[in-house]
Structures are given as C-alpha cells and as structure tokens.
C-alpha cells in the first residue's frame, strides 16, 4: 500500500480521449493487483503496450538446493560470494521456499534490457553503491540503505553508477510486499505510531517518455524460466500515470526505532510484510532505560519461523565472529541468543550502532549449493562454553 501519486501528463477524466500534440491518442493501460480490487495505476503510453513482435525462451531457472544434512544454525560469509554482470545476472540465490527467494548480487554492468518479475514484488536492499532504477513510472536514484520496492508487473532496469561498487540483497516474494497493516489506518494513511510515514517513501522523481523505435528487449521471469519479449518501440514510453501502484525507495536510515524501558521484541523493527514472511530493520538506537535493563536480546526459540539476518554495518551487539555482509539463518526450534559474554557485557551500554536487515519466514527455507560454499561450519558451536 502506497499513497496516491501522479507524474507526467494525464487527462482529467479516466478512460477518455487523451491526445498528444500531434493529435494521436495515448494508449491507456491499467496496472493493478488482486484482480481489480487491489492498488492500481493508470499509465498513458505513446504506443500500445501489447505490440510484441517476437517471443522466445531465454533460459530456464532451477535452484540447486543442498543435500539434506543436520538441521543447524547457519552463518554465510557473503563477502566471499563474488559475482559479476548486470543486476539480474549477478544474483546468487542463497535460500528459498515456496514464498520467497533471497539472493545477493554485486552488479558490475548496466542492464542492456528491461526486466519484470511476474510472480510477485521484489525488494532490493542497496548495501553498497548508487545508481538509477528506471521503469515505466520514471527515474528513481538509489543510494546505500535504500529498500527498492518494485511491484510485480513493473518493467524496470538498474543502471549502476560506474564509480561505485555495488552490493545488493534481493528478496523476491511470491505475492505483495507492503507496509504492515497495523501501521495504517482504514484509509491507508500511516498512523502516528508507525516507524515511518508517507514522507519517507520516495516515488520516481522524473518521467521521460522515450519515443524511440528499434529493437527493445523485455525479459520476464515467471514459472521457472525467463522469457524474452521483443518490441519495436521503447518500453518506457509513458507520458503520465497516476495511482497507488509504483516502485518506490525507502531508506533504512528513515526507519525510526521504537525503544522501551525494557527489551523490545523484533516486531517493533518490522518494516514490510508479505505472504509467508516479514522484513525488519535493526537500526542505530538508544538501548532500554530501566535501571536494571539488559539491552542484549534474551535467548529465544521461534519454533515456527526461520530467522535470516543480514548484517549491514556497525558492531552487532549479540554476536561474535559476524562480519559485514554476513548472513545467519536460525531454523525453526533451535534456541539462540547472545554469544557468551555478550549478555552480561551489554549491561550499562546506552546505544547501538548496528544496522541489519532481518527476514523471518513462516515456512522452512532451503539453502542452495551456492550458500553452502559460503558457510562457516563452526557457527553452530559458537555459543558453547
Ligand atoms: Fe533470533
């Protein structure tokens, strides 16, 4: 759920004649979710978005999962995961279930084609690097700390700034990624207690309708394959749009932490919800202020969740041996908590500078073969005395 926004030129009345200065009609397209009952936007194209002239199979996609071994805590050193290519080709899938796939990527090139994920929304968390996310909805510059939320159906590409190294955490949902419903009132407006508000969401900044003819390639990922669609006109030919559905950026630094007199549970860090999982942001904050408070988290067993933490910056207070871009996975039912010494050691501390993204899934995740190559095999024993 986002708020109403408009960019470019649109007619006063929906579904009426809307003409360019040369007299030609713009071609209206409604892009919406949940079968005309969810959020939607109306776009006005220079050319019909239907005019594909060639369709072919680009590649099939099959995640290769690890052989079943002992169920254990996992620590993946994703700094070791080197990749190259564009923002799609450089993705390394690390874990997945039927509802979400989590990858890391280090794009080294701009995308030469446009892309769409047809099963659900994507969140791309920008750990390092800046660049441009361009789509039919316009141009949106990204920076470190941005969550780029891209609804399914949006045709986009990423053009990284060549001067900055790129590192991304990619979350593909089989459904829609939205702010938690409890943050919104019945009108869809963010409530006062929500940790962020409409002003923190950045829609596309500018809209440039591209009136160009040639050969333009749109790759669509769906049903375990990527299909290529060729068009004679530029796919980003939109002169104007309005509605509630559009890609946007939300920077993790704009997440206002909720703190308390005693330790607050992870749901206070929740940033997005999606079918089968949540995304939370752990940001620099003041610690608990009860005189006898223990700031480090208590040991916990989330018996029906798999907990994935991606460590972004700072000194993660409760874990030893964790490095930047580390990813830990605590599968269901295994108690975990602060490492030895961290629980007592946190007493009296006033603040943390930790920055981390958490993904909690409600169904078991399977790790890929690529993930196992990054694994710290000693991690399950790191709590032992
Ligand atoms: Fe946990």
Short mmCIF file of C-alpha atoms and ligand atoms in Angstrom, two decimals:
data_model
loop_
_atom_site.label_atom_id
_atom_site.label_comp_id
_atom_site.label_asym_id
_atom_site.label_seq_id
_atom_site.Cartn_x
_atom_site.Cartn_y
_atom_site.Cartn_z
CA UNK A 1 0.00 0.00 0.00
CA UNK A 2 1.40 3.34 -1.00
CA UNK A 3 -0.27 6.70 -1.29
CA UNK A 4 -1.80 8.32 -4.37
CA UNK A 5 0.78 9.84 -6.67
CA UNK A 6 0.94 11.19 -10.21
CA UNK A 7 3.75 12.05 -12.56
CA UNK A 8 3.75 13.45 -16.09
CA UNK A 9 0.65 14.40 -18.04
CA UNK A 10 -2.71 12.68 -17.58
CA UNK A 11 -6.24 13.57 -18.72
CA UNK A 12 -8.80 14.98 -16.33
CA UNK A 13 -11.15 12.01 -16.77
CA UNK A 14 -10.22 8.33 -16.76
CA UNK A 15 -10.84 6.27 -19.88
CA UNK A 16 -11.49 9.25 -22.14
CA UNK A 17 -9.71 10.56 -25.23
CA UNK A 18 -6.25 11.84 -24.37
CA UNK A 19 -4.19 13.09 -27.29
CA UNK A 20 -0.59 14.14 -27.87
CA UNK A 21 0.16 17.50 -29.50
CA UNK A 22 0.22 15.79 -32.93
CA UNK A 23 -3.36 14.57 -32.40
CA UNK A 24 -2.55 10.90 -31.80
CA UNK A 25 -4.24 9.08 -28.95
CA UNK A 26 -2.26 7.97 -25.93
CA UNK A 27 -2.76 4.30 -25.08
CA UNK A 28 -4.14 3.77 -21.60
CA UNK A 29 -3.03 0.79 -19.51
CA UNK A 30 -4.34 -0.16 -16.09
CA UNK A 31 -1.74 -1.95 -13.97
CA UNK A 32 -3.28 -3.40 -10.82
CA UNK A 33 -3.12 -6.28 -8.39
CA UNK A 34 -5.64 -8.62 -6.78
CA UNK A 35 -7.91 -8.74 -9.82
CA UNK A 36 -9.09 -5.11 -9.99
CA UNK A 37 -9.64 -4.98 -6.20
CA UNK A 38 -6.12 -4.04 -5.06
CA UNK A 39 -3.98 -0.98 -5.65
CA UNK A 40 -3.62 0.12 -9.25
CA UNK A 41 -2.29 2.82 -11.53
CA UNK A 42 -3.31 4.14 -14.95
CA UNK A 43 -0.49 4.70 -17.42
CA UNK A 44 -0.60 6.58 -20.73
CA UNK A 45 1.70 5.11 -23.41
CA UNK A 46 2.81 6.57 -26.72
CA UNK A 47 2.45 3.07 -28.23
CA UNK A 48 0.18 0.15 -27.30
CA UNK A 49 1.99 -1.91 -24.65
CA UNK A 50 0.62 -5.00 -26.38
CA UNK A 51 2.70 -4.79 -29.57
CA UNK A 52 5.20 -7.60 -29.01
CA UNK A 53 6.65 -8.95 -32.25
CA UNK A 54 8.80 -11.85 -31.05
CA UNK A 55 8.70 -14.13 -28.02
CA UNK A 56 11.31 -16.75 -27.13
CA UNK A 57 12.64 -18.72 -24.19
CA UNK A 58 15.75 -17.02 -22.83
CA UNK A 59 16.66 -19.58 -20.16
CA UNK A 60 15.19 -21.99 -17.64
CA UNK A 61 15.85 -21.47 -13.95
CA UNK A 62 16.30 -24.29 -11.48
CA UNK A 63 17.57 -23.54 -7.98
CA UNK A 64 20.00 -26.22 -6.85
CA UNK A 65 19.47 -26.97 -3.20
CA UNK A 66 21.94 -28.54 -0.80
CA UNK A 67 21.74 -32.19 0.14
CA UNK A 68 19.76 -32.69 3.32
CA UNK A 69 22.08 -32.65 6.34
CA UNK A 70 21.76 -31.93 10.03
CA UNK A 71 19.40 -29.07 10.82
CA UNK A 72 21.70 -26.44 12.29
CA UNK A 73 22.33 -22.73 12.70
CA UNK A 74 23.96 -21.33 9.60
CA UNK A 75 26.40 -18.48 9.06
CA UNK A 76 27.12 -17.50 5.47
CA UNK A 77 30.01 -15.15 4.76
CA UNK A 78 28.51 -13.49 1.71
CA UNK A 79 31.56 -11.22 1.35
CA UNK A 80 33.11 -14.29 -0.28
CA UNK A 81 30.33 -14.52 -2.86
CA UNK A 82 31.86 -12.84 -5.87
CA UNK A 83 29.64 -12.17 -8.83
CA UNK A 84 29.61 -10.00 -11.91
CA UNK A 85 27.31 -8.99 -14.72
CA UNK A 86 24.17 -6.90 -14.58
CA UNK A 87 21.71 -6.58 -11.68
CA UNK A 88 19.93 -9.79 -12.72
CA UNK A 89 22.81 -11.92 -14.00
CA UNK A 90 24.91 -11.24 -10.91
CA UNK A 91 22.32 -12.60 -8.49
CA UNK A 92 23.43 -15.56 -6.39
CA UNK A 93 20.40 -17.32 -4.89
CA UNK A 94 21.14 -18.42 -1.32
CA UNK A 95 17.86 -19.73 0.08
CA UNK A 96 14.24 -20.12 -0.86
CA UNK A 97 10.90 -21.67 -0.04
CA UNK A 98 7.60 -21.52 -1.90
CA UNK A 99 7.06 -17.92 -0.84
CA UNK A 100 10.38 -16.14 -1.03
CA UNK A 101 13.82 -16.36 -2.63
CA UNK A 102 16.77 -14.49 -1.09
CA UNK A 103 19.85 -13.67 -3.15
CA UNK A 104 22.87 -11.41 -3.04
CA UNK A 105 24.27 -9.58 -6.05
CA UNK A 106 27.22 -7.41 -6.96
CA UNK A 107 26.34 -5.90 -10.33
CA UNK A 108 29.27 -4.70 -12.39
CA UNK A 109 27.38 -3.65 -15.53
CA UNK A 110 24.20 -1.83 -16.52
CA UNK A 111 21.28 -3.95 -17.75
CA UNK A 112 21.09 -3.85 -21.56
CA UNK A 113 17.43 -4.97 -21.44
CA UNK A 114 14.38 -4.37 -19.23
CA UNK A 115 13.03 -6.86 -16.74
CA UNK A 116 9.89 -7.87 -14.93
CA UNK A 117 9.25 -10.47 -12.22
CA UNK A 118 5.77 -11.82 -12.79
CA UNK A 119 5.10 -13.80 -9.59
CA UNK A 120 5.29 -11.03 -7.03
CA UNK A 121 7.03 -7.96 -5.72
CA UNK A 122 10.75 -7.59 -5.19
CA UNK A 123 12.68 -5.72 -2.56
CA UNK A 124 16.26 -4.87 -3.46
CA UNK A 125 18.19 -3.65 -0.43
CA UNK A 126 21.13 -1.50 -1.51
CA UNK A 127 24.05 -2.28 0.79
CA UNK A 128 26.67 -0.51 -1.32
CA UNK A 129 26.56 1.66 -4.40
CA UNK A 130 24.34 4.16 -6.07
CA UNK A 131 22.64 4.30 -9.43
CA UNK A 132 19.38 4.61 -11.28
CA UNK A 133 16.27 2.46 -11.18
CA UNK A 134 14.34 3.29 -14.33
CA UNK A 135 10.85 1.98 -15.09
CA UNK A 136 7.66 2.93 -16.92
CA UNK A 137 6.94 5.05 -13.83
CA UNK A 138 10.05 7.18 -14.21
CA UNK A 139 13.55 7.52 -12.89
CA UNK A 140 14.48 6.89 -9.27
CA UNK A 141 18.04 7.35 -7.96
CA UNK A 142 19.17 4.86 -5.33
CA UNK A 143 21.78 5.10 -2.59
CA UNK A 144 23.17 2.86 0.17
CA UNK A 145 20.49 1.87 2.66
CA UNK A 146 17.60 2.08 0.19
CA UNK A 147 14.99 -0.61 0.05
CA UNK A 148 13.79 -0.51 -3.58
CA UNK A 149 10.26 -1.92 -3.57
CA UNK A 150 9.29 -2.96 -7.11
CA UNK A 151 5.74 -4.22 -7.63
CA UNK A 152 5.20 -7.19 -9.91
CA UNK A 153 4.29 -6.02 -13.39
CA UNK A 154 6.63 -3.04 -13.38
CA UNK A 155 9.15 -3.16 -16.22
CA UNK A 156 12.48 -1.86 -14.94
CA UNK A 157 16.22 -1.93 -15.19
CA UNK A 158 19.10 -0.88 -12.98
CA UNK A 159 21.92 1.30 -14.23
CA UNK A 160 24.62 1.35 -11.53
CA UNK A 161 26.88 4.37 -11.16
CA UNK A 162 30.14 3.17 -12.64
CA UNK A 163 32.09 4.96 -9.93
CA UNK A 164 30.68 2.90 -7.06
CA UNK A 165 30.97 -0.79 -6.20
CA UNK A 166 27.56 -2.39 -5.83
CA UNK A 167 26.28 -4.84 -3.26
CA UNK A 168 22.61 -5.80 -3.02
CA UNK A 169 20.37 -8.11 -1.01
CA UNK A 170 17.48 -9.26 -3.19
CA UNK A 171 14.17 -10.54 -1.82
CA UNK A 172 11.70 -11.95 -4.35
CA UNK A 173 8.21 -12.59 -2.98
CA UNK A 174 5.51 -14.80 -4.39
CA UNK A 175 2.99 -12.10 -3.59
CA UNK A 176 2.95 -8.49 -2.50
CA UNK A 177 5.38 -6.72 -0.18
CA UNK A 178 3.64 -3.97 1.76
CA UNK A 179 3.90 -1.90 4.95
CA UNK A 180 2.41 -3.84 7.89
CA UNK A 181 -1.36 -3.38 8.04
CA UNK A 182 -1.11 -2.37 11.71
CA UNK A 183 0.81 0.77 10.68
CA UNK A 184 -2.08 2.03 8.53
CA UNK A 185 -5.49 3.46 9.32
CA UNK A 186 -8.64 2.39 7.48
CA UNK A 187 -7.90 4.98 4.80
CA UNK A 188 -4.42 3.61 4.12
CA UNK A 189 -2.60 6.51 5.78
CA UNK A 190 0.34 5.75 8.06
CA UNK A 191 -0.61 6.06 11.73
CA UNK A 192 1.31 8.22 14.18
CA UNK A 193 2.88 5.20 15.92
CA UNK A 194 4.27 3.79 12.65
CA UNK A 195 8.07 3.95 12.42
CA UNK A 196 7.89 5.65 9.03
CA UNK A 197 5.41 7.69 7.05
CA UNK A 198 4.49 8.77 3.54
CA UNK A 199 7.23 11.43 3.57
CA UNK A 200 9.84 8.69 3.90
CA UNK A 201 8.72 6.85 0.75
CA UNK A 202 10.39 8.14 -2.43
CA UNK A 203 8.41 7.63 -5.64
CA UNK A 204 10.06 8.06 -9.06
CA UNK A 205 11.46 11.57 -9.37
CA UNK A 206 11.12 12.32 -13.07
CA UNK A 207 9.32 10.79 -16.03
CA UNK A 208 10.76 10.80 -19.54
CA UNK A 209 8.60 9.30 -22.29
CA UNK A 210 11.01 7.62 -24.73
CA UNK A 211 9.71 7.95 -28.30
CA UNK A 212 12.26 5.67 -29.95
CA UNK A 213 11.93 2.87 -32.50
CA UNK A 214 14.29 -0.07 -32.83
CA UNK A 215 14.59 -3.44 -31.11
CA UNK A 216 13.83 -3.40 -27.39
CA UNK A 217 14.08 -6.42 -25.16
CA UNK A 218 11.97 -7.11 -22.06
CA UNK A 219 12.80 -10.25 -20.08
CA UNK A 220 10.09 -11.68 -17.86
CA UNK A 221 10.85 -14.11 -15.05
CA UNK A 222 7.96 -16.47 -14.35
CA UNK A 223 7.34 -20.20 -13.99
CA UNK A 224 11.00 -21.19 -13.60
CA UNK A 225 12.09 -19.54 -16.81
CA UNK A 226 12.98 -16.21 -18.32
CA UNK A 227 11.07 -15.36 -21.48
CA UNK A 228 12.21 -12.60 -23.79
CA UNK A 229 9.71 -10.29 -25.47
CA UNK A 230 10.86 -8.04 -28.31
CA UNK A 231 9.18 -4.73 -29.15
CA UNK A 232 9.79 -2.22 -31.93
CA UNK A 233 9.12 0.70 -29.57
CA UNK A 234 10.88 1.70 -26.36
CA UNK A 235 9.10 0.08 -23.38
CA UNK A 236 9.41 3.23 -21.28
CA UNK A 237 7.10 5.34 -23.43
CA UNK A 238 4.78 6.58 -20.68
CA UNK A 239 3.79 10.26 -20.80
CA UNK A 240 1.95 10.21 -17.49
CA UNK A 241 0.47 7.99 -14.80
CA UNK A 242 -1.41 8.17 -11.54
CA UNK A 243 -2.47 5.77 -8.83
CA UNK A 244 -1.22 3.81 -5.85
CA UNK A 245 0.93 1.21 -7.58
CA UNK A 246 4.50 2.27 -8.43
CA UNK A 247 8.05 1.42 -7.46
CA UNK A 248 9.46 3.39 -4.57
CA UNK A 249 12.50 3.68 -2.34
CA UNK A 250 12.57 3.70 1.44
CA UNK A 251 15.90 4.30 3.14
CA UNK A 252 16.65 2.26 6.25
CA UNK A 253 18.03 5.43 7.88
CA UNK A 254 14.47 6.80 7.78
CA UNK A 255 13.19 3.93 9.94
CA UNK A 256 12.52 5.47 13.37
CA UNK A 257 13.35 2.88 16.02
CA UNK A 258 10.87 2.09 18.75
CA UNK A 259 12.62 1.69 22.10
CA UNK A 260 11.41 0.97 25.61
CA UNK A 261 12.33 0.74 29.27
CA UNK A 262 12.99 -2.98 28.78
CA UNK A 263 13.98 -5.01 25.72
CA UNK A 264 11.58 -4.62 22.81
CA UNK A 265 10.81 -7.69 20.66
CA UNK A 266 11.64 -7.89 16.94
CA UNK A 267 8.13 -6.91 15.72
CA UNK A 268 8.94 -3.28 16.66
CA UNK A 269 11.53 -3.41 13.89
CA UNK A 270 9.07 -4.63 11.27
CA UNK A 271 9.28 -2.71 8.02
CA UNK A 272 7.32 -4.77 5.47
CA UNK A 273 5.02 -7.75 5.41
CA UNK A 274 4.45 -10.26 2.62
CA UNK A 275 2.74 -13.64 2.29
CA UNK A 276 4.82 -16.03 4.40
CA UNK A 277 7.47 -13.62 5.68
CA UNK A 278 8.28 -10.24 7.19
CA UNK A 279 11.18 -7.83 6.68
CA UNK A 280 12.57 -5.94 9.70
CA UNK A 281 15.17 -3.18 10.07
CA UNK A 282 17.57 -3.09 13.04
CA UNK A 283 18.88 0.46 13.11
CA UNK A 284 21.13 2.55 15.39
CA UNK A 285 19.14 3.35 18.53
CA UNK A 286 19.24 4.06 22.23
CA UNK A 287 19.06 1.00 24.46
CA UNK A 288 16.48 0.19 27.11
CA UNK A 289 16.40 2.59 30.05
CA UNK A 290 15.08 0.56 33.00
CA UNK A 291 17.82 0.84 35.69
CA UNK A 292 18.26 -2.95 35.64
CA UNK A 293 17.69 -3.41 31.90
CA UNK A 294 19.70 -5.96 29.91
CA UNK A 295 20.00 -4.48 26.41
CA UNK A 296 21.09 -7.68 24.63
CA UNK A 297 18.20 -9.85 23.47
CA UNK A 298 17.10 -12.79 25.58
CA UNK A 299 17.58 -16.29 24.22
CA UNK A 300 14.66 -17.25 22.05
CA UNK A 301 13.16 -20.15 20.12
CA UNK A 302 10.89 -19.07 17.30
CA UNK A 303 9.61 -22.53 16.75
CA UNK A 304 7.59 -21.80 13.64
CA UNK A 305 9.95 -19.34 11.92
CA UNK A 306 13.23 -19.38 10.08
CA UNK A 307 15.11 -16.22 11.04
CA UNK A 308 17.50 -14.72 8.49
CA UNK A 309 19.69 -11.78 9.47
CA UNK A 310 21.81 -9.82 7.01
CA UNK A 311 24.41 -7.71 8.81
CA UNK A 312 24.90 -4.35 7.11
CA UNK A 313 27.04 -2.07 9.28
CA UNK A 314 28.13 -1.49 12.85
CA UNK A 315 29.06 -3.77 15.67
CA UNK A 316 26.33 -6.35 16.06
CA UNK A 317 25.99 -6.43 19.81
CA UNK A 318 24.99 -10.00 20.49
CA UNK A 319 27.12 -11.99 18.05
CA UNK A 320 30.84 -12.70 17.80
CA UNK A 321 32.52 -13.65 14.54
CA UNK A 322 29.93 -11.90 12.44
CA UNK A 323 31.29 -9.68 9.70
CA UNK A 324 29.86 -7.15 7.29
CA UNK A 325 27.50 -8.89 4.80
CA UNK A 326 27.35 -11.98 7.00
CA UNK A 327 24.04 -13.76 6.88
CA UNK A 328 22.81 -16.01 9.67
CA UNK A 329 19.93 -18.45 9.45
CA UNK A 330 18.36 -19.83 12.61
CA UNK A 331 15.93 -22.52 11.52
CA UNK A 332 12.82 -23.31 13.46
CA UNK A 333 13.05 -24.51 17.00
CA UNK A 334 16.76 -24.06 17.71
CA UNK A 335 17.28 -21.78 20.73
CA UNK A 336 19.70 -18.95 20.05
CA UNK A 337 20.67 -15.66 21.56
CA UNK A 338 23.65 -13.56 22.53
CA UNK A 339 27.08 -15.12 22.35
CA UNK A 340 28.92 -15.87 25.61
CA UNK A 341 29.81 -12.67 27.42
CA UNK A 342 27.55 -10.50 25.26
CA UNK A 343 24.53 -10.78 27.56
CA UNK A 344 26.31 -9.51 30.67
CA UNK A 345 28.54 -7.28 28.56
CA UNK A 346 25.59 -5.32 27.25
CA UNK A 347 24.56 -4.11 30.72
CA UNK A 348 25.09 -0.39 31.08
CA UNK A 349 25.53 0.21 27.35
CA UNK A 350 23.45 3.14 26.16
CA UNK A 351 23.23 2.75 22.42
CA UNK A 352 23.97 0.52 19.47
CA UNK A 353 25.18 1.43 16.01
CA UNK A 354 24.10 -1.90 14.49
CA UNK A 355 22.41 -1.92 11.10
CA UNK A 356 20.86 -5.16 9.90
CA UNK A 357 18.00 -6.46 7.79
CA UNK A 358 16.01 -9.42 9.09
CA UNK A 359 13.76 -11.70 7.07
CA UNK A 360 11.60 -14.04 9.14
CA UNK A 361 9.83 -16.73 7.14
CA UNK A 362 6.99 -18.84 8.43
CA UNK A 363 7.86 -21.89 6.35
CA UNK A 364 11.23 -23.64 6.25
CA UNK A 365 13.87 -22.25 3.92
CA UNK A 366 16.13 -24.50 1.88
CA UNK A 367 19.70 -23.37 1.29
CA UNK A 368 21.24 -23.56 -2.17
CA UNK A 369 24.52 -25.18 -3.14
CA UNK A 370 25.97 -21.68 -3.59
CA UNK A 371 25.07 -20.84 0.01
CA UNK A 372 26.85 -23.89 1.41
CA UNK A 373 30.09 -22.76 -0.22
CA UNK A 374 29.98 -19.63 1.96
CA UNK A 375 29.22 -21.43 5.21
CA UNK A 376 31.12 -21.02 8.48
CA UNK A 377 30.85 -24.62 9.73
CA UNK A 378 31.82 -23.71 13.31
CA UNK A 379 28.91 -21.32 13.82
CA UNK A 380 26.52 -23.86 15.44
CA UNK A 381 29.08 -24.34 18.23
CA UNK A 382 29.84 -20.65 18.77
CA UNK A 383 27.66 -20.50 21.90
CA UNK A 384 29.44 -23.39 23.58
CA UNK A 385 31.49 -22.50 26.63
FE1 LIG B 1 16.60 -14.54 16.77
#
